Short mmCIF file of C-alpha atoms and ligand atoms in Angstrom, two decimals:
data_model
loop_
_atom_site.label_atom_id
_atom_site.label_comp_id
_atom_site.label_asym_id
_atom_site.label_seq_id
_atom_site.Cartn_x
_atom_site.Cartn_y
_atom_site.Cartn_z
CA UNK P 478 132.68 -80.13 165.20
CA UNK P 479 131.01 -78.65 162.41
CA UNK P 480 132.26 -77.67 158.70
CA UNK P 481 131.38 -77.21 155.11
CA UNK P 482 132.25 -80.18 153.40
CA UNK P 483 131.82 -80.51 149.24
CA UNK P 484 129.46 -83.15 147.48
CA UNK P 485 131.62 -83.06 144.62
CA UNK P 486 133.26 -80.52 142.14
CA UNK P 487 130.83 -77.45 141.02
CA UNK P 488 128.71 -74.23 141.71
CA UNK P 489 128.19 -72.94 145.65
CA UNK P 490 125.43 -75.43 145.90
CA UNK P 491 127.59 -78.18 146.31
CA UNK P 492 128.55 -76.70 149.97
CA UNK P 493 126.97 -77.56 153.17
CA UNK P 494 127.87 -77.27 156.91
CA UNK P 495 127.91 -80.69 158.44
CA UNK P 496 129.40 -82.59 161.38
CA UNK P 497 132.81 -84.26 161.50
CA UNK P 498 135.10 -85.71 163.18
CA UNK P 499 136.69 -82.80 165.79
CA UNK P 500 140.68 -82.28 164.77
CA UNK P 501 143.16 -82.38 167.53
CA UNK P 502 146.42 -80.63 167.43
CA UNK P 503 149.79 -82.54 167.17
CA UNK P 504 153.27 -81.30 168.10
CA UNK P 505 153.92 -77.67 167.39
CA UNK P 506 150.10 -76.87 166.70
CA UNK P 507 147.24 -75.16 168.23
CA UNK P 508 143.64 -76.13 167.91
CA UNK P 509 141.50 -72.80 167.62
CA UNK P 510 137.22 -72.96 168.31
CA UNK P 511 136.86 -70.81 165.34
CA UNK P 512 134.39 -67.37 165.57
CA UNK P 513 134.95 -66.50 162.08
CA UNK P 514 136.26 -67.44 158.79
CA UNK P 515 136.34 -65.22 155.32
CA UNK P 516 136.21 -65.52 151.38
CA UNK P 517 139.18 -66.24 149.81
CA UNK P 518 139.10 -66.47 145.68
CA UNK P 519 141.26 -69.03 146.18
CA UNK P 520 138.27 -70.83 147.82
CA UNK P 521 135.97 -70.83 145.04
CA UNK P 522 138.88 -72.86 142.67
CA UNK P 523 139.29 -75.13 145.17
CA UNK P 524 135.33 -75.80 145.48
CA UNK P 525 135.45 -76.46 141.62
CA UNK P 526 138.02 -78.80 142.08
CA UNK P 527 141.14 -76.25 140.52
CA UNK P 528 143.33 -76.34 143.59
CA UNK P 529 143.67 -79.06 145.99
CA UNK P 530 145.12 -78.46 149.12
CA UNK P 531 148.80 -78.85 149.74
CA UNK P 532 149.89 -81.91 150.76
CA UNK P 533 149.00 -82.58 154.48
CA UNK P 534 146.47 -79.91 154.87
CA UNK P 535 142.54 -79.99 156.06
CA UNK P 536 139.99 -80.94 152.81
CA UNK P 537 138.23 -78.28 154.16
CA UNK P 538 138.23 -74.96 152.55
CA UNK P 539 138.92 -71.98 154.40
CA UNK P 540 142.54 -70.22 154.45
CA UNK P 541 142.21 -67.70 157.88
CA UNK P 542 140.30 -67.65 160.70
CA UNK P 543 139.74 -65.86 164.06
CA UNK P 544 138.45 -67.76 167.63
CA UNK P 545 139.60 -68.65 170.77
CA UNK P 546 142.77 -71.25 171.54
CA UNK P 547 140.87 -74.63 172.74
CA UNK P 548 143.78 -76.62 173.37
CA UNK P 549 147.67 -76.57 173.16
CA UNK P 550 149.40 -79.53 171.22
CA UNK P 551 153.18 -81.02 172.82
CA UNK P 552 156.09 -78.01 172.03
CA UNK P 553 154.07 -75.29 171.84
CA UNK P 554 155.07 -71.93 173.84
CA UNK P 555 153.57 -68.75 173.89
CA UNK P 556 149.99 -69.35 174.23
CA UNK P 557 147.67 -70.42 176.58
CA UNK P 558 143.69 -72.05 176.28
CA UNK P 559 141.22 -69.11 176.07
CA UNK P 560 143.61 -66.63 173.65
CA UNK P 561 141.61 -64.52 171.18
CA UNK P 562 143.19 -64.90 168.11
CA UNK P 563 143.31 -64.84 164.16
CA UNK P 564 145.44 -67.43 162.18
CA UNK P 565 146.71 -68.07 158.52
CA UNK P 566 145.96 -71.75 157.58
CA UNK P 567 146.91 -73.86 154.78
CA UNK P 568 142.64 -75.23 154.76
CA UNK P 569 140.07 -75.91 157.23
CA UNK P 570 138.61 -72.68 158.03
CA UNK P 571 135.55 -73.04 157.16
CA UNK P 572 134.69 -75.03 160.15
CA UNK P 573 134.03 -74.45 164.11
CA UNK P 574 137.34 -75.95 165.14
CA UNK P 575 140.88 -75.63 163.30
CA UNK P 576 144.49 -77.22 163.83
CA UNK P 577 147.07 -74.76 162.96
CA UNK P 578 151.08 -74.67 163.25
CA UNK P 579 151.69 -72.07 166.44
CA UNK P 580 153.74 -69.75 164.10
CA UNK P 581 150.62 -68.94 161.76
CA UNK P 582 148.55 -67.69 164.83
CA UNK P 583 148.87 -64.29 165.59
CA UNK P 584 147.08 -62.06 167.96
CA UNK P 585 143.88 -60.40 167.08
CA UNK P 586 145.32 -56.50 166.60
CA UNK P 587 144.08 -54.02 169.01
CA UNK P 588 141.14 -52.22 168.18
CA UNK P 589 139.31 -55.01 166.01
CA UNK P 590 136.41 -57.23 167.14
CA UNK P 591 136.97 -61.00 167.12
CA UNK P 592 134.71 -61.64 163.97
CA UNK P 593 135.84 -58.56 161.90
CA UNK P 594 139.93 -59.98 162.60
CA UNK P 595 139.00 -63.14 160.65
CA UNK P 596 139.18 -60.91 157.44
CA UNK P 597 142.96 -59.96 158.24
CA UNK P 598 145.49 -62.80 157.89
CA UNK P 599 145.49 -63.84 154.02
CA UNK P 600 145.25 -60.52 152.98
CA UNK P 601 147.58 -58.98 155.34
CA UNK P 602 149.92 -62.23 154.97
CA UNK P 603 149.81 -61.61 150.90
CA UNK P 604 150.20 -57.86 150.80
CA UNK P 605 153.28 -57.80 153.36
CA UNK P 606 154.92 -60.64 151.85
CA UNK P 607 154.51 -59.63 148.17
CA UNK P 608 154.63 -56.11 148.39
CA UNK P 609 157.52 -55.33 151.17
CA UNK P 610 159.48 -58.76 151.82
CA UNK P 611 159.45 -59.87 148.10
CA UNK P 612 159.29 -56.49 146.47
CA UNK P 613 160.74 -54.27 148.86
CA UNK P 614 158.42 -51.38 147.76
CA UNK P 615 159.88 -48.20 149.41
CA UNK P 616 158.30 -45.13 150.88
CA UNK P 617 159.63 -42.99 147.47
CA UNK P 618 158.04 -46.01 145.17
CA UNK P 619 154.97 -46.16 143.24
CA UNK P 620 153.07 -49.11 143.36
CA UNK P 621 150.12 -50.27 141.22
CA UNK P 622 147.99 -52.65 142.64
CA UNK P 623 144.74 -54.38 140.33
CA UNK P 624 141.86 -54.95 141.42
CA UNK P 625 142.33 -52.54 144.21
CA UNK P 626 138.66 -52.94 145.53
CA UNK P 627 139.17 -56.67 146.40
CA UNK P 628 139.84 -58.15 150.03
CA UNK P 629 143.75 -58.08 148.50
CA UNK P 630 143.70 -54.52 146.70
CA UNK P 631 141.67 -52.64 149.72
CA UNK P 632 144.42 -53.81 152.34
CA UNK P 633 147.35 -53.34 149.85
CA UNK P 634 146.30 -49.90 148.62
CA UNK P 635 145.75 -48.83 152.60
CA UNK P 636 149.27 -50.40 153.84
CA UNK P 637 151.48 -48.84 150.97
CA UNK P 638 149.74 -45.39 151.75
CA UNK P 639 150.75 -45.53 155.04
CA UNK P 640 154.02 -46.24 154.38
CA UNK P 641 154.09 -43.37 152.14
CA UNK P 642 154.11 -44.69 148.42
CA UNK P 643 152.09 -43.39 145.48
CA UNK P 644 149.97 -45.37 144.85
CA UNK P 645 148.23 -46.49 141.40
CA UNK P 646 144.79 -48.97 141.00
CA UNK P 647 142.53 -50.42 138.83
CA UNK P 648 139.07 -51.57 139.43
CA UNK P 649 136.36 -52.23 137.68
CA UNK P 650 133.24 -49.68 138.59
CA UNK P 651 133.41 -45.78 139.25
CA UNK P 652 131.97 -46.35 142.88
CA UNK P 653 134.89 -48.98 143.84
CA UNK P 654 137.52 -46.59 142.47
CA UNK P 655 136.12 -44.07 144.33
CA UNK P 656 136.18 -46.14 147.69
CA UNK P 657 140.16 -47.32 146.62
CA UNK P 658 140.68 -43.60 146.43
CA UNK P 659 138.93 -43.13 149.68
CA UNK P 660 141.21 -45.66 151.15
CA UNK P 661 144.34 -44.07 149.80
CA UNK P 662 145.01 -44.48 146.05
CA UNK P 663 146.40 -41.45 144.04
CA UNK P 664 145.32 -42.60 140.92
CA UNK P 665 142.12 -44.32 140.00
CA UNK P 666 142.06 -46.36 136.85
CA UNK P 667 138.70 -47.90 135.29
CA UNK P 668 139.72 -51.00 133.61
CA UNK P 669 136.81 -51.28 131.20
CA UNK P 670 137.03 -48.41 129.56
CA UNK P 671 141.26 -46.88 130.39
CA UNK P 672 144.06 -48.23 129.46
CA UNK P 673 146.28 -48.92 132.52
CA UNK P 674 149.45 -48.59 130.77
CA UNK P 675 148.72 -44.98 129.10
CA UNK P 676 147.31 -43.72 132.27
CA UNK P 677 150.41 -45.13 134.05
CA UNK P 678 152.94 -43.20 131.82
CA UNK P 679 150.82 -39.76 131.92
CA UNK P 680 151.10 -39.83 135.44
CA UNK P 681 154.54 -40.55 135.99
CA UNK P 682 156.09 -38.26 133.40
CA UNK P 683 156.68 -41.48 131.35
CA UNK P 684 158.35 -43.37 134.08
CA UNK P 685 156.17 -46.01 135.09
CA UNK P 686 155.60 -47.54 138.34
CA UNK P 687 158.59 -49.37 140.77
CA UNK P 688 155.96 -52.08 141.94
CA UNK P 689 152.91 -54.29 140.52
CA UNK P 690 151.12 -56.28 142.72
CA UNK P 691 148.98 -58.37 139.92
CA UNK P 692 145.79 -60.55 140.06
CA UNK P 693 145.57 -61.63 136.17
CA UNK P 694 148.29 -63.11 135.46
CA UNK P 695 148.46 -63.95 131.64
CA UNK P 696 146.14 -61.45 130.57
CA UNK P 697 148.29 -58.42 131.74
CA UNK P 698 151.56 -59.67 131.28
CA UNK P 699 152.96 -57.65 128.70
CA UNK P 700 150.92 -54.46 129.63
CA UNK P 701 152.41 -55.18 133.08
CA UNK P 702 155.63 -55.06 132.02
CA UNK P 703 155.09 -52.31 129.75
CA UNK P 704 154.14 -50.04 132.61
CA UNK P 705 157.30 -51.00 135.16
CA UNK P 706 160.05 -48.45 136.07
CA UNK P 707 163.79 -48.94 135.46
CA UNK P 708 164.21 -51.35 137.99
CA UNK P 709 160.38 -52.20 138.10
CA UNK P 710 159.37 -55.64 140.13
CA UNK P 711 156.00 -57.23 138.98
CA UNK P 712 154.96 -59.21 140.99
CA UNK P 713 152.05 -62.16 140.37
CA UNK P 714 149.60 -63.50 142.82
CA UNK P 715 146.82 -64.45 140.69
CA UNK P 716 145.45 -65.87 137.25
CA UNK P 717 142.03 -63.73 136.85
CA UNK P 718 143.12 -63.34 133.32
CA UNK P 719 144.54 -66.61 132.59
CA UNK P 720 147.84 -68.72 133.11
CA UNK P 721 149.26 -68.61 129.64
CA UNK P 722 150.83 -65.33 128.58
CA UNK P 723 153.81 -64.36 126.09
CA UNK P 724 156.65 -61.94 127.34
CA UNK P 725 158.48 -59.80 125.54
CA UNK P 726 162.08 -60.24 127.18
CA UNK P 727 163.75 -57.41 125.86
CA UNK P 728 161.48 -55.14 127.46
CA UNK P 729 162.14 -56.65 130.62
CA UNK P 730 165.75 -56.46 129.75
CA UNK P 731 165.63 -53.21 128.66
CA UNK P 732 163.91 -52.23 132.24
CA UNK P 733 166.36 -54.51 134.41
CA UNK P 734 162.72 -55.22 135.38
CA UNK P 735 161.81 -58.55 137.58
CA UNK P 736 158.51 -61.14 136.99
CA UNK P 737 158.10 -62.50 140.18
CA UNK P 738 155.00 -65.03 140.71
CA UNK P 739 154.77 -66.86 144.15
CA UNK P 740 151.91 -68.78 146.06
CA UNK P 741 151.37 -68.01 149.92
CA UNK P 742 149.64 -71.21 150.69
CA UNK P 743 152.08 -73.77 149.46
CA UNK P 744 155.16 -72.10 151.48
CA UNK P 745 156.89 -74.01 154.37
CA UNK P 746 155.33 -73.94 157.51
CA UNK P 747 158.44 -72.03 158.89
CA UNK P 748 158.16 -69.23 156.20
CA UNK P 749 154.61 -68.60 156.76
CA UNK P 750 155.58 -68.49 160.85
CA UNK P 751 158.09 -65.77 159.22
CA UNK P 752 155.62 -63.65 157.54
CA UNK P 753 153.04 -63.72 160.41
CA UNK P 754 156.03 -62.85 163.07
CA UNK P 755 156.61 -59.58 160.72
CA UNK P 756 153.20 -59.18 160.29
CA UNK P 757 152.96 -58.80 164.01
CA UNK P 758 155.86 -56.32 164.48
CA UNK P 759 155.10 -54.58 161.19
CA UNK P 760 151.85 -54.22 160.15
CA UNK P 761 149.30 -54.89 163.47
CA UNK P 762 150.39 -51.43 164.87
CA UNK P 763 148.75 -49.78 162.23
CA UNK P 764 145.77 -52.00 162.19
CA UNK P 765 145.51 -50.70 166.21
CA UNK P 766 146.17 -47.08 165.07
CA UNK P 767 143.23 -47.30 162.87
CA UNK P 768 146.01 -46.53 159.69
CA UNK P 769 144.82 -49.65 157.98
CA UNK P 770 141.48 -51.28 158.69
CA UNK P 771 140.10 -54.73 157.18
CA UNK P 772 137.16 -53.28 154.66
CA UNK P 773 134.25 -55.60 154.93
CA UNK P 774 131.57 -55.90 152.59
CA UNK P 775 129.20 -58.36 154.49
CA UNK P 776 129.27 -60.93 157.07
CA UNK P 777 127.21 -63.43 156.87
CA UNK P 778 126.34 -66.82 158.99
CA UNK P 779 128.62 -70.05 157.97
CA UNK P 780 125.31 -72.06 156.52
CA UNK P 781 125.20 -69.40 153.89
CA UNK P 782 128.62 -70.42 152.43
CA UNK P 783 127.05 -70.87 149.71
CA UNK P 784 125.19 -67.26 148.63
CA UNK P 785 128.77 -66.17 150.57
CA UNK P 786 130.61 -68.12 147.08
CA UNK P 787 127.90 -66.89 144.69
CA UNK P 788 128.35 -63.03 146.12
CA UNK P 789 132.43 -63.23 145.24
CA UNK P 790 132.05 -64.56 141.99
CA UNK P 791 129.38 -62.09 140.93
CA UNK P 792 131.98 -59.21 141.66
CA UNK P 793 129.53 -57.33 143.35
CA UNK P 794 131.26 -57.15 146.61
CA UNK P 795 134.10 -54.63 147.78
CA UNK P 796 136.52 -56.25 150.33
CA UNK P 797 136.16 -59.37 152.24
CA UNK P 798 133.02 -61.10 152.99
CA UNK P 799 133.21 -62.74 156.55
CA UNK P 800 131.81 -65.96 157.87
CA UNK P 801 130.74 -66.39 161.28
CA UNK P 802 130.65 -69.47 162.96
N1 LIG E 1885 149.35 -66.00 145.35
C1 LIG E 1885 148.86 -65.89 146.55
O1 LIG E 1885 149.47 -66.28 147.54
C2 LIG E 1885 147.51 -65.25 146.73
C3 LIG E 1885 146.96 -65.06 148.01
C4 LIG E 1885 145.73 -64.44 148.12
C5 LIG E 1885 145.05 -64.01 146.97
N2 LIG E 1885 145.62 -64.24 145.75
C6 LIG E 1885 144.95 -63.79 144.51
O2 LIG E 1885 144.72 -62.41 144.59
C7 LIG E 1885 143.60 -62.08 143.79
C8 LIG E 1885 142.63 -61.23 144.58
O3 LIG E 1885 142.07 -62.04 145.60
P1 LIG E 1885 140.87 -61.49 146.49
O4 LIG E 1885 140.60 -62.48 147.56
O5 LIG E 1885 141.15 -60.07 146.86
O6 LIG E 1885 139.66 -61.56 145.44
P2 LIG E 1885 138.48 -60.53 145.19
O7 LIG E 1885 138.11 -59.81 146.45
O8 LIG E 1885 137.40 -61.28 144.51
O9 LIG E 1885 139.10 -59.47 144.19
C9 LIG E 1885 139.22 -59.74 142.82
C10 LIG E 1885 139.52 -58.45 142.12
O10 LIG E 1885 139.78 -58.70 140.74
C11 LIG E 1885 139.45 -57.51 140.08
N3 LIG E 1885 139.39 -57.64 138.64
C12 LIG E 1885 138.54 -58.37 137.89
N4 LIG E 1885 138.81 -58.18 136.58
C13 LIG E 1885 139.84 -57.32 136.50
C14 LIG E 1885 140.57 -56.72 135.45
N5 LIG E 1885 140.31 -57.00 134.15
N6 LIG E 1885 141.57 -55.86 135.74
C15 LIG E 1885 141.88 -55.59 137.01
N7 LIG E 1885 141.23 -56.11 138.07
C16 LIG E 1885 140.21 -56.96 137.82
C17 LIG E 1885 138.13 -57.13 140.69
O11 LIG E 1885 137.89 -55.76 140.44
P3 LIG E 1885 136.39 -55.12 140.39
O12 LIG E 1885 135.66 -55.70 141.57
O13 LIG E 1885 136.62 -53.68 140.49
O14 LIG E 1885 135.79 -55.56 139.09
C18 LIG E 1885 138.39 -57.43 142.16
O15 LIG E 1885 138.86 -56.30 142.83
C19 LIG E 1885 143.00 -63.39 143.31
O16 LIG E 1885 143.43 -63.64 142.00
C20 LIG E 1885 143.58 -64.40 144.27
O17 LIG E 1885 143.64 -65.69 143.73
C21 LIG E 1885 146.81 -64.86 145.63
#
């Protein structure tokens, strides 16, 4: 099989698509011959050597994928050799052939092309967990999402629309606010030169929002917490702005507000098999209604991993860039 593998810690140019050993599947997994893999900004920390995998998991990089089932391991039901299919994966993506636990593969939704499904599962996985399971955002809520023109703000800002919440964003550009509002947002925020919280209050009669979905972590903390609703739940998924931040408690107090921070990747194999089974019954009907739609900004062959790396961290893009292998 082929994959990228790392000389080292660093820039993109440290990736390179090579051959290795092929992986096999044990008990309980599936091996998948992989069609596409996507971006995740997770990726480009663990290329610089920020975030090893979790114990057990592939050195490769590459968190989702989409292909076709090449073989079965012992104990698994429910699919057969020759299944089209995307999958959430702990690593190893970025290769032509992946083992994965059964429970994180999941159908490829009606409607979407086998490449284009490799940009669903993180994003989907992150949003649905985060946003519904963890902070049971309901169709009366608000919810402000950051970075809304990201792979993770372009799915969440479609999927709480849907449901029916208001939804708030920020981004960072007047032509990715306008495609967030194209996708669904209310209410359009330009980080650079807005302030989030101000804008947040104006347009809630003071209120603030019931739900946060948050990508910088430190750097928004208190402003986070300043914009919540009685009752608010912010929730953090990323460290953009840092990992160090200083909370005023008795404005959380105050708020009955939560802080909740949690890590998709890391979770038991049985709680990821939890979110994907939801995922299924939840959240692919829409992606076959045409509701929600992965928004991809390129897609581009698996030997150019590295201008792939370079395009995320120069911001430029708008959604997921895709992989094909
Ligand atoms: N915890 C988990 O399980 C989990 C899972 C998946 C992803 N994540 C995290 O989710 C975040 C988004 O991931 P992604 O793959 O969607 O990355 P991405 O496509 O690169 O999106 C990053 C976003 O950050 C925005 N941004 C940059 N500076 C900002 C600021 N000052 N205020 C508000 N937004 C700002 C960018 O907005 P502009 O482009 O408009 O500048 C962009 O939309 C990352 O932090 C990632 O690590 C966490």
């Amino acid at each position: 099989m082929r994959a990228v593998i790392a000389a080292g810690a660093g820039g993109p140019e440290v990736l390179s698509v090579s051959d290795v050993p092929d992986v096999e599947p044990g008990p309980g997994e599936v091996a998948i011959t992989v069609a596409a893999t996507a971006v995740n900004r997770a990726d480009l920390l663990q290329r610089q050597g920020f975030y090893p995998p979790p114990p057990g998991a592939s050195d490769v990089i590459g968190l989702e994928c989409s292909g076709t089932i090449a073989a079965l391991g012992a104990e698994v039901d429910g699919w057969e050799v020759g299944d089209e299919v995307c999958a959430l994966l702990a690593g190893g993506g970025y290769a032509s052939r992946v083992v994965v636990p059964a429970g994180q593969v999941m159908p490829v939704p009606d409607g979407v092309d086998l490449v284009t499904a490799a940009a669903i599962p993180e994003v989907a996985a992150t949003v649905w967990s985060n946003v519904f399971m963890v902070a049971g955002l309901q169709p009366t809520e608000s919810l402000l999402v950051h970075g809304g023109a990201g792979g993770i703000g372009t799915f969440a800002i479609q999927l709480a629309s849907q449901l029916g919440a208001r939804v708030f964003t920020t981004g960072g550009t007047s032509d990715k606010l306008a495609a967030c509002a194209a996708l669904g947002a209310d209410v359009t925020i330009n980080y650079r030169d807005e302030d989030f919280v101000q804008v947040v209050r104006d347009r809630t009669d003071g209120a603030g929002v019931d739900v946060i979905l948050d990508n910088m972590g430190a750097k928004y903390l208190g402003r986070n917490v300043e914009a919540l609703a009685l009752q608010g739940r912010l929730v953090i998924i990323g460290m953009q702005g840092g990992t160090k931040g200083e909370l005023d408690i008795s404005a959380l107090l105050r708020k009955r507000g939560a802080v909740i921070a949690t890590s998709l990747r890391s979770r038991p194999v049985a709680e990821k098999a939890a979110i994907c089974a939801s995922l299924v019954e939840h959240v692919w009907p829409l992606v076959a209604e045409g509701l929600v739609r992965p928004v991809v900004h390129s897609t581009m062959p698996l030997e150019d991993v590295a201008a792939a790396h370079a395009l995320m961290e120069s911001g430029e893009h708008l959604g997921k860039i895709v992989l094909t292998v």
